[in-house]
Coordinates of C-alpha atoms in Angstrom, one line a residue:
X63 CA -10.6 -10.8 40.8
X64 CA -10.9 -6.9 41.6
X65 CA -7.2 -6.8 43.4
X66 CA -5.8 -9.0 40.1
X67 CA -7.6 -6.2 37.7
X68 CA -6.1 -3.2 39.7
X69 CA -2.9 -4.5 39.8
X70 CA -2.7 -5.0 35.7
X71 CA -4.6 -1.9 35.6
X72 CA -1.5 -0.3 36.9
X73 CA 1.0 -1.9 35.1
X74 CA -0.2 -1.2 32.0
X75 CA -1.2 2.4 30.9
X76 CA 1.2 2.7 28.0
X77 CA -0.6 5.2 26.1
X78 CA 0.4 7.5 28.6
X79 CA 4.1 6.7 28.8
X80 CA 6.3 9.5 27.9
X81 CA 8.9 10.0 25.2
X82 CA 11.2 9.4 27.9
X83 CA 8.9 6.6 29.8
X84 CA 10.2 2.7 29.9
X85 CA 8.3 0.1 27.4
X86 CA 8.6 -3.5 27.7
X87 CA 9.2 -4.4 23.9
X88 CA 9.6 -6.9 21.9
X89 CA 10.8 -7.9 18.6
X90 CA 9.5 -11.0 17.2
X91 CA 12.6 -12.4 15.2
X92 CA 13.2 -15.7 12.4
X93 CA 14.7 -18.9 13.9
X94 CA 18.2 -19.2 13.8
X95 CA 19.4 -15.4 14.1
X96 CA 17.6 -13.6 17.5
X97 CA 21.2 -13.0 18.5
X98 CA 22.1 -11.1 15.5
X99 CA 18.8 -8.9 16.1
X100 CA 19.7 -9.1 20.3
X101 CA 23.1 -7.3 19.1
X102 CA 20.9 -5.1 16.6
X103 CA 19.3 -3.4 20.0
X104 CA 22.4 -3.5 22.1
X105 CA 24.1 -1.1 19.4
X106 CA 21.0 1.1 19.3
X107 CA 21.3 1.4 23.0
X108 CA 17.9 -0.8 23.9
X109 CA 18.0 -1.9 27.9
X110 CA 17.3 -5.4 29.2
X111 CA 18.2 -7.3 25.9
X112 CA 17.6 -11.1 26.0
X113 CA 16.8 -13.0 23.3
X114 CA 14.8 -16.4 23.3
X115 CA 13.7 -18.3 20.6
X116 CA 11.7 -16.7 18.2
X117 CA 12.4 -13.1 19.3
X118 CA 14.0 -10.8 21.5
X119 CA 12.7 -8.9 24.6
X120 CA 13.9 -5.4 25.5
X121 CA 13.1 -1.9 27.1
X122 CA 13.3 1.4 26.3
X123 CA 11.9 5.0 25.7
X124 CA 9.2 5.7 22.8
X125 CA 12.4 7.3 21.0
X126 CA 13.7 3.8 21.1
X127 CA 10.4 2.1 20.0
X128 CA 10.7 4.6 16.8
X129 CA 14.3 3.4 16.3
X130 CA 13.9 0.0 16.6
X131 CA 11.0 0.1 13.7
X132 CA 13.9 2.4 11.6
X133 CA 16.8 0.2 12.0
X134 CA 16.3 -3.1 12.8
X135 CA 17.1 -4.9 9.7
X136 CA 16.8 -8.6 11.1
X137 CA 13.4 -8.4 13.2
X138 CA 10.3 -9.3 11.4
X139 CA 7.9 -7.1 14.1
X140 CA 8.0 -5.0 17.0
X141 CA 5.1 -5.4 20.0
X142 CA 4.5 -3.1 22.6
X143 CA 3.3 -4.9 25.8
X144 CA -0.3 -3.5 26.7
X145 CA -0.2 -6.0 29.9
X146 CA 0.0 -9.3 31.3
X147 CA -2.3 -11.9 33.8
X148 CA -3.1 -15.5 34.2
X149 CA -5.3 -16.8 32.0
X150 CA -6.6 -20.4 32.3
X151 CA -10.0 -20.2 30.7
X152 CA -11.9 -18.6 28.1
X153 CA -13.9 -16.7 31.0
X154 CA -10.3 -15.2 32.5
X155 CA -9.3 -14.1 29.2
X156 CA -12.4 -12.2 29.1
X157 CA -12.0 -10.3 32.0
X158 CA -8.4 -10.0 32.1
X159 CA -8.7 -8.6 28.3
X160 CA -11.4 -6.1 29.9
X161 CA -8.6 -4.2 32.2
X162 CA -6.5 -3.0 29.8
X163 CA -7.3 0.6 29.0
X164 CA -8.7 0.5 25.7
X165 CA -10.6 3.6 26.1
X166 CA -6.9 5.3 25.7
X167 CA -6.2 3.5 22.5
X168 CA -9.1 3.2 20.5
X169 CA -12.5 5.5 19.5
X170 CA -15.1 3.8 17.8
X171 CA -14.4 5.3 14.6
X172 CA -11.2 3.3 14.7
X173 CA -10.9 -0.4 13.6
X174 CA -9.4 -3.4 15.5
X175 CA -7.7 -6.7 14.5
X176 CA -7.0 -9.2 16.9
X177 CA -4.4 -12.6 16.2
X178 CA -3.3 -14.8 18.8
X179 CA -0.9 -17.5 19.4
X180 CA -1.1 -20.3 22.2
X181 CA 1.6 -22.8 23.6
X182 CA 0.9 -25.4 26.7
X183 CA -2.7 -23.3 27.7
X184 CA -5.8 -24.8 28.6
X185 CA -7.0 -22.9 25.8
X186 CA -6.5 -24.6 22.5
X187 CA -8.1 -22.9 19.9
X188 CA -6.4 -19.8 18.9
X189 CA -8.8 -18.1 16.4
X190 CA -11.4 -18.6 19.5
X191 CA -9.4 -16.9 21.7
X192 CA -8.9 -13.9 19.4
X193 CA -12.7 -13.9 19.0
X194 CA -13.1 -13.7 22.8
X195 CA -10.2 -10.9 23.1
X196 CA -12.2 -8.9 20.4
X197 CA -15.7 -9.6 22.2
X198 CA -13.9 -8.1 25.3
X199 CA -12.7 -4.8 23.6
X200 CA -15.7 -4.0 21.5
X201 CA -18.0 -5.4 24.5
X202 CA -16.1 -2.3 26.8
X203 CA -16.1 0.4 24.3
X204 CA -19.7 -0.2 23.6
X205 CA -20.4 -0.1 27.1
X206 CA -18.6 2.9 28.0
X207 CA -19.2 5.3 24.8
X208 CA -22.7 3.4 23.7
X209 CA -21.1 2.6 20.0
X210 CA -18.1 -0.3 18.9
X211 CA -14.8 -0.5 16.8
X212 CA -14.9 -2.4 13.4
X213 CA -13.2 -5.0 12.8
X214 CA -10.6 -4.5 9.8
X215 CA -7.9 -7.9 9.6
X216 CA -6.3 -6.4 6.5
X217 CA -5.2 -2.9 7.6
X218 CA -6.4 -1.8 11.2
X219 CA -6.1 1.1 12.7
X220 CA -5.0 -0.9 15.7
X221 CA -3.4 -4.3 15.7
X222 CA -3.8 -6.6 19.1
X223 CA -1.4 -9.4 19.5
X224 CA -2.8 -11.8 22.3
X225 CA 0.3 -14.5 23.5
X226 CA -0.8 -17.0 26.0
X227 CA 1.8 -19.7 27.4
X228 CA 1.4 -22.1 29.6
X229 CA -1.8 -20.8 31.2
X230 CA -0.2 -16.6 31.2
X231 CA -1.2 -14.3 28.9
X232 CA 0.8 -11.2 27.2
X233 CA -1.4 -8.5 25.3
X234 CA 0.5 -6.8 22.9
X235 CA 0.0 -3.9 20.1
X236 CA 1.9 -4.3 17.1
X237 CA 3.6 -1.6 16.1
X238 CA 5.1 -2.9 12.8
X239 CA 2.0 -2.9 10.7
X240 CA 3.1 -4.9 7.2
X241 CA 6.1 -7.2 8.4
X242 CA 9.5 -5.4 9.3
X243 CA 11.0 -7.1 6.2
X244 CA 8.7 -5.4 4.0
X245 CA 11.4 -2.1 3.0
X246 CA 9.4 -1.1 0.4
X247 CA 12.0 -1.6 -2.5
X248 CA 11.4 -4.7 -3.8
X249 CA 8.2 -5.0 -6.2
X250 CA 9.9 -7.3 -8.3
X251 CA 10.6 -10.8 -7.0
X252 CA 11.5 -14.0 -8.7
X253 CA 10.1 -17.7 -8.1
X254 CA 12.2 -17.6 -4.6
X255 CA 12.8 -14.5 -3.2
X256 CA 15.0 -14.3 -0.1
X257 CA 13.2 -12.7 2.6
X258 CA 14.9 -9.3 3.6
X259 CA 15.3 -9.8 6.8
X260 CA 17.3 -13.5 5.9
X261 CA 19.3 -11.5 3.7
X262 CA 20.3 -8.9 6.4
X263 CA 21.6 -12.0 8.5
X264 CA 23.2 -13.5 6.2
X265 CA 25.3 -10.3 5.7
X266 CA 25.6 -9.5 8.9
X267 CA 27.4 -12.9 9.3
X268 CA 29.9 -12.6 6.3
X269 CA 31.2 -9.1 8.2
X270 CA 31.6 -7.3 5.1
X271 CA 32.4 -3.7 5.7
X272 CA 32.5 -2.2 2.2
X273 CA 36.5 -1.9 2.2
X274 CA 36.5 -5.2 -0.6
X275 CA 34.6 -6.0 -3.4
X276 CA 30.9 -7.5 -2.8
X277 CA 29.7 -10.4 -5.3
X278 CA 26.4 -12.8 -5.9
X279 CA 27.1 -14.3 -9.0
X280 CA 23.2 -15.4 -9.0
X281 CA 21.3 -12.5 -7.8
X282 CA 18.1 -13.4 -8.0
X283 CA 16.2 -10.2 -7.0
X284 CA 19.5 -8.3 -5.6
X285 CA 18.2 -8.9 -1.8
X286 CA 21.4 -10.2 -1.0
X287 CA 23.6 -7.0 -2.2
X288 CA 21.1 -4.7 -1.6
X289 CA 20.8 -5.3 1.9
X290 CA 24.2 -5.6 2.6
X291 CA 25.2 -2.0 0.7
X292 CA 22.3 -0.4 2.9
X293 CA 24.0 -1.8 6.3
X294 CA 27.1 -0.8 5.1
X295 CA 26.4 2.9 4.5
X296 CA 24.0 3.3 7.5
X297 CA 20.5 3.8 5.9
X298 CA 18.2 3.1 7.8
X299 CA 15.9 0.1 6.1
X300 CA 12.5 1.7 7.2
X301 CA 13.4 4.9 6.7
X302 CA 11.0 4.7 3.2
X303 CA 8.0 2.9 4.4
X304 CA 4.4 3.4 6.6
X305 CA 4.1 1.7 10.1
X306 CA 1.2 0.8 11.8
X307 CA 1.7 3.0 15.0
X308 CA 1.6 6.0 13.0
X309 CA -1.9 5.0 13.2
X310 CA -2.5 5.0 16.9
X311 CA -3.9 7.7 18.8
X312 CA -0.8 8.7 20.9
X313 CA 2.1 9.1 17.9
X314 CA 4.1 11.6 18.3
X315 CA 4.6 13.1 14.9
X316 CA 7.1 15.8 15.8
X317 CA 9.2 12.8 17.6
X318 CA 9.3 10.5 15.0
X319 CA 10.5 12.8 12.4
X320 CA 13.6 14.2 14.8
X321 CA 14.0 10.5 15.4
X322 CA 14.1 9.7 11.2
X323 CA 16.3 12.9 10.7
X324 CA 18.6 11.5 13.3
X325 CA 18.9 8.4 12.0
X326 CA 19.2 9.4 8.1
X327 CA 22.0 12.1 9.0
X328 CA 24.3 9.2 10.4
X329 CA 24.0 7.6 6.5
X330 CA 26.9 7.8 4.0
X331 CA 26.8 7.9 0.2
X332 CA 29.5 6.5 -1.2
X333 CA 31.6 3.0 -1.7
X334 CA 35.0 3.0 -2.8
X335 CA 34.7 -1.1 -4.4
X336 CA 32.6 -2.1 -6.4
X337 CA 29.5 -4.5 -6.0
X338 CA 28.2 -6.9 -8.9
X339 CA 25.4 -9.0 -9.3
X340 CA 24.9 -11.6 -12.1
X341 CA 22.3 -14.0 -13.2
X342 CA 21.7 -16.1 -16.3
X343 CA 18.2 -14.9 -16.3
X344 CA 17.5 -11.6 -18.1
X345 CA 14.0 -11.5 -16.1
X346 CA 15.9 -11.0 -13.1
X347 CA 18.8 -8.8 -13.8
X348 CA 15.7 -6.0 -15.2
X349 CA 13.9 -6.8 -11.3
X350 CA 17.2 -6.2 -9.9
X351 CA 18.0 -3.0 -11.3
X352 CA 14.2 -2.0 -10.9
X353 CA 14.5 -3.1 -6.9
X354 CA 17.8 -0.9 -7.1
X355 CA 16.5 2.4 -8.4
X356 CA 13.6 2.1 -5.7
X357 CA 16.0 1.7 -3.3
X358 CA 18.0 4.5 -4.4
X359 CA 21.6 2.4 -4.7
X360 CA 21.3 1.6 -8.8
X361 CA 24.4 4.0 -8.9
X362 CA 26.5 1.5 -6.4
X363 CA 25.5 -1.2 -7.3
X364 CA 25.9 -3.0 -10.9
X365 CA 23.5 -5.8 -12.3
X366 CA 24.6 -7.7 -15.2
X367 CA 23.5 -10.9 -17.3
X368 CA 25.9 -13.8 -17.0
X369 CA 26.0 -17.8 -16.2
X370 CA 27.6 -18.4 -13.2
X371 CA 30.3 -20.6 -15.3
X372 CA 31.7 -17.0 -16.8
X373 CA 32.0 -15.3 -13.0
X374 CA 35.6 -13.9 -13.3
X375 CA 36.4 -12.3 -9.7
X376 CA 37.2 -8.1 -9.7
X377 CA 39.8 -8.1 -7.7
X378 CA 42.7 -9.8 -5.5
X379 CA 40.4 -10.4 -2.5
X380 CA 36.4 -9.6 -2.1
X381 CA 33.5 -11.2 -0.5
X382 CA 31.1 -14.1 -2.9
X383 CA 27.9 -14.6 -1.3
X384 CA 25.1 -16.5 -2.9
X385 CA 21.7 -18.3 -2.4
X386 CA 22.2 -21.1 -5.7
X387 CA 19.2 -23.4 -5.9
X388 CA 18.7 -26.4 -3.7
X389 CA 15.3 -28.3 -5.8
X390 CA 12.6 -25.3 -5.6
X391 CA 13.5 -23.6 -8.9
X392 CA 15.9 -26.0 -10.8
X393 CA 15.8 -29.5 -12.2
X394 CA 16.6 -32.4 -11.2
X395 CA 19.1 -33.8 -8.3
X396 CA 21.6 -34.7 -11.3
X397 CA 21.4 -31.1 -12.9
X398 CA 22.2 -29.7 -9.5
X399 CA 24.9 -31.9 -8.7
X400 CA 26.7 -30.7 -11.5
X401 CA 25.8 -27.0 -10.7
X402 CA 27.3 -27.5 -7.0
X403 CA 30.1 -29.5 -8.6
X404 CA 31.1 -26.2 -10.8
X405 CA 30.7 -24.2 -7.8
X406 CA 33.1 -25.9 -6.3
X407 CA 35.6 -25.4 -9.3
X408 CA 34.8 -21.7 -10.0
X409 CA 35.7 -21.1 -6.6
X410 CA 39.1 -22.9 -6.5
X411 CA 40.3 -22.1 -9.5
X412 CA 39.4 -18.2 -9.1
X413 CA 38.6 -17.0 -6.4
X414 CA 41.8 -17.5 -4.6
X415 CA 42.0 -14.7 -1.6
X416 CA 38.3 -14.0 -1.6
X417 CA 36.2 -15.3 1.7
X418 CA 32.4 -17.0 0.1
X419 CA 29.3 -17.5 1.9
X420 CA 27.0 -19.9 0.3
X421 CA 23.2 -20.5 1.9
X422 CA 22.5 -24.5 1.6
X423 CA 19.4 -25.8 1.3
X424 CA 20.8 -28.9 0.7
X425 CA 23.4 -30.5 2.9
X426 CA 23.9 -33.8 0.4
X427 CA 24.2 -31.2 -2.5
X428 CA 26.8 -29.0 -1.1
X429 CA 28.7 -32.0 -0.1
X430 CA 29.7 -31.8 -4.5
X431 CA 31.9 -28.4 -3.7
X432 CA 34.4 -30.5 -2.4
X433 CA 35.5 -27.8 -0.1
X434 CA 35.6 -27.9 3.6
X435 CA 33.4 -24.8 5.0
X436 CA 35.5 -23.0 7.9
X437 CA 32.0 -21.8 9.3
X438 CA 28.9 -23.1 9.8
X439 CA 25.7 -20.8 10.4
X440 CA 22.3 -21.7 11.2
X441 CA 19.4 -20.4 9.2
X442 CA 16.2 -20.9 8.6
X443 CA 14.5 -20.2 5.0
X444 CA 10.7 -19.8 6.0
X445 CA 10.5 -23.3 7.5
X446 CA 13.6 -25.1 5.8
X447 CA 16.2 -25.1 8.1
X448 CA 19.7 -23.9 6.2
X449 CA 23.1 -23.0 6.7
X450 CA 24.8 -20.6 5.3
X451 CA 28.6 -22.1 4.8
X452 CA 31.7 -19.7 5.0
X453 CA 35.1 -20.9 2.8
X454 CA 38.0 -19.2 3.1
X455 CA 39.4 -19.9 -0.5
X456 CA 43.3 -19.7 0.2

């Protein structure tokens, strides 16, 4: 057991690493779109991208650790691997969670939270094995400074992830804090809001650029057009928010903000089209121009009240995108039949030269557009699996 220690021991002093020092990362994703967050990092220059299900693993300097929390707008967190060791037994976890240096990371002044996931282990019981990785780490601070960390699960000063998989363990610290998705703009939500980081995808996928109009003739909370004005001009999506590294006892505060600077100089200001929102409901047009001014883009982006059977088109070609509702927030199956049905008609009948994207809920109900989708994305919804449906409207 003492050669197995030493050699995790080595491998995993990353409180020392250097702005310029390699981290194994990685960036825990939502089904259906690790490739769109995989090409995320290959843009902002990460190493060793590959994506599995569920997230995407990468390397790179603390600079790059910093970016990815500013930028990525489809991951929901970003770990830093701590270290790695076989773990078949409550007993092994124990020690193995001993190795790590936790001296570097925490005081006892500083408070601790520990979560845990388990897949194919011969430990079953996950909120157990989070209790024995916390044992372990107050157990070695006590002994070596003669006092302990509290435990704080709502907002601790350091956040352990502990991932063991078929009988291997990965101890992580989560850099993230609140979820990734949380940008810090949108207070106001309706019944169903769209997760930001869903929304991001989704724009991502319909490629638009800003050099055509941008409409969601049912807005909701604005996620949709929101997001996909802050990819377009370049602002970084956590530029406006707290993390929870900026807690841990090795930020660098002097690289951080050269690496926020950096990324908010590369931002532009302007759109030359213009991008609409509409809803029926006047509760959500006032959230949407509220989530707007927070974000700062109420003076690109206009919010009006209108039923989706009055969208008239502003222009000769644009992107429609939309997220209608598939049973969570509407009436019944007949009520939404019609609604997909008029869909349908609103789109052939005026939208001719405009590309839409659609997010279905609801196979059997978008089957009452009566067009044929020319793309088919996979999505997921929090656990509903989706897709979002592309028609090119000739």
């Amino acid at each position: 057991m003492s050669e197995q220690r030493t050699v995790i021991r080595r491998k995993t002093n990353m409180s020392k690493a250097s702005a310029s020092g390699p981290l194994a990362l990685f960036a825990t994703v939502p089904l259906g779109i690790e490739e769109l967050t995989a090409a995320e990092l290959t843009r902002l220059g990460a190493e060793a991208v590959s994506a599995i299900r569920g997230g995407v693993s990468f390397s790179g300097d603390r600079r790059m650790l910093y970016r990815s929390l500013l930028q990525l707008r489809t991951a929901s967190r970003i770990l830093v691997q701590l270290g790695q060791f076989p773990c078949h037994s409550p007993e092994e976890l124990y020690d193995g969670i001993r190795t790590l240096p936790w001296g570097e990371l925490l005081t006892p002044a500083m408070t601790l939270a520990v979560d845990c996931t388990l897949r194919d282990s011969g430990i079953t019981h996950s909120h157990f094995a989070a209790l024995k990785t916390k044992d372990a780490i107050v157990d070695l601070l006590r002994d070596t400074t003669g006092s302990r960390p509290n435990i704080d699960t709502k907002s601790p000063d350091l956040k352990v992830n502990v991932h063991i998989a078929r009988n291997h363990c990965t101890v992580s610290l989560d850099a993230s804090g609140d979820p990734l998705d949380r940008r810090g703009w949108r207070l106001d939500r309706n019944d169903a809001p769209l997760r930001e980081t869903l929304a991001a995808a989704i724009m991502l996928h319909t490629g638009w650029d800003g050099t055509v109009p941008l409409l969601d003739p049912m807005c909701g909370s604005g996620t949709l057009l929101l997001e996909g004005v802050s990819q377009v001009l370049g602002r970084p999506p956590g530029a406006g928010r707290q993390f929870g590294l900026m807690r841990w006892r090795d930020f660098d505060r002097r690289l951080w903000e050269a690496a926020l600077q950096e990324e908010l100089a590369k931002a532009v200001e302007t759109l030359a089209v213009p991008v609409l929102g509409f809803d029926q409901d006047p509760r959500s047009i006032i959230a949407c121009r509220e989530n707007a001014r927070r974000a700062g883009l109420d003076y690109l982006v206009a919010f009006d009240r209108k039923p989706f059977s009055e969208t008239q088109p502003c222009g000769h070609q644009g992107v429609l995108v939309m997220n209608p509702p598939y049973g969570i927030r509407m009436g019944d199956k007949h009520s939404l039949q019609q609604l997909y049905r008029s869909i349908g008609e609103v789109f052939k009948r005026r939208f001719t030269g405009w590309s839409a994207y659609l997010l279905a809920g609801d196979l059997e109900l978008a089957k009452q557009i009566g067009l044929k989708p020319s793309r088919r994305f996979v999505l997921f919804n929090g656990p509903l699996e989706c897709r979002l449906l592309k028609y090119d409207l000739y």
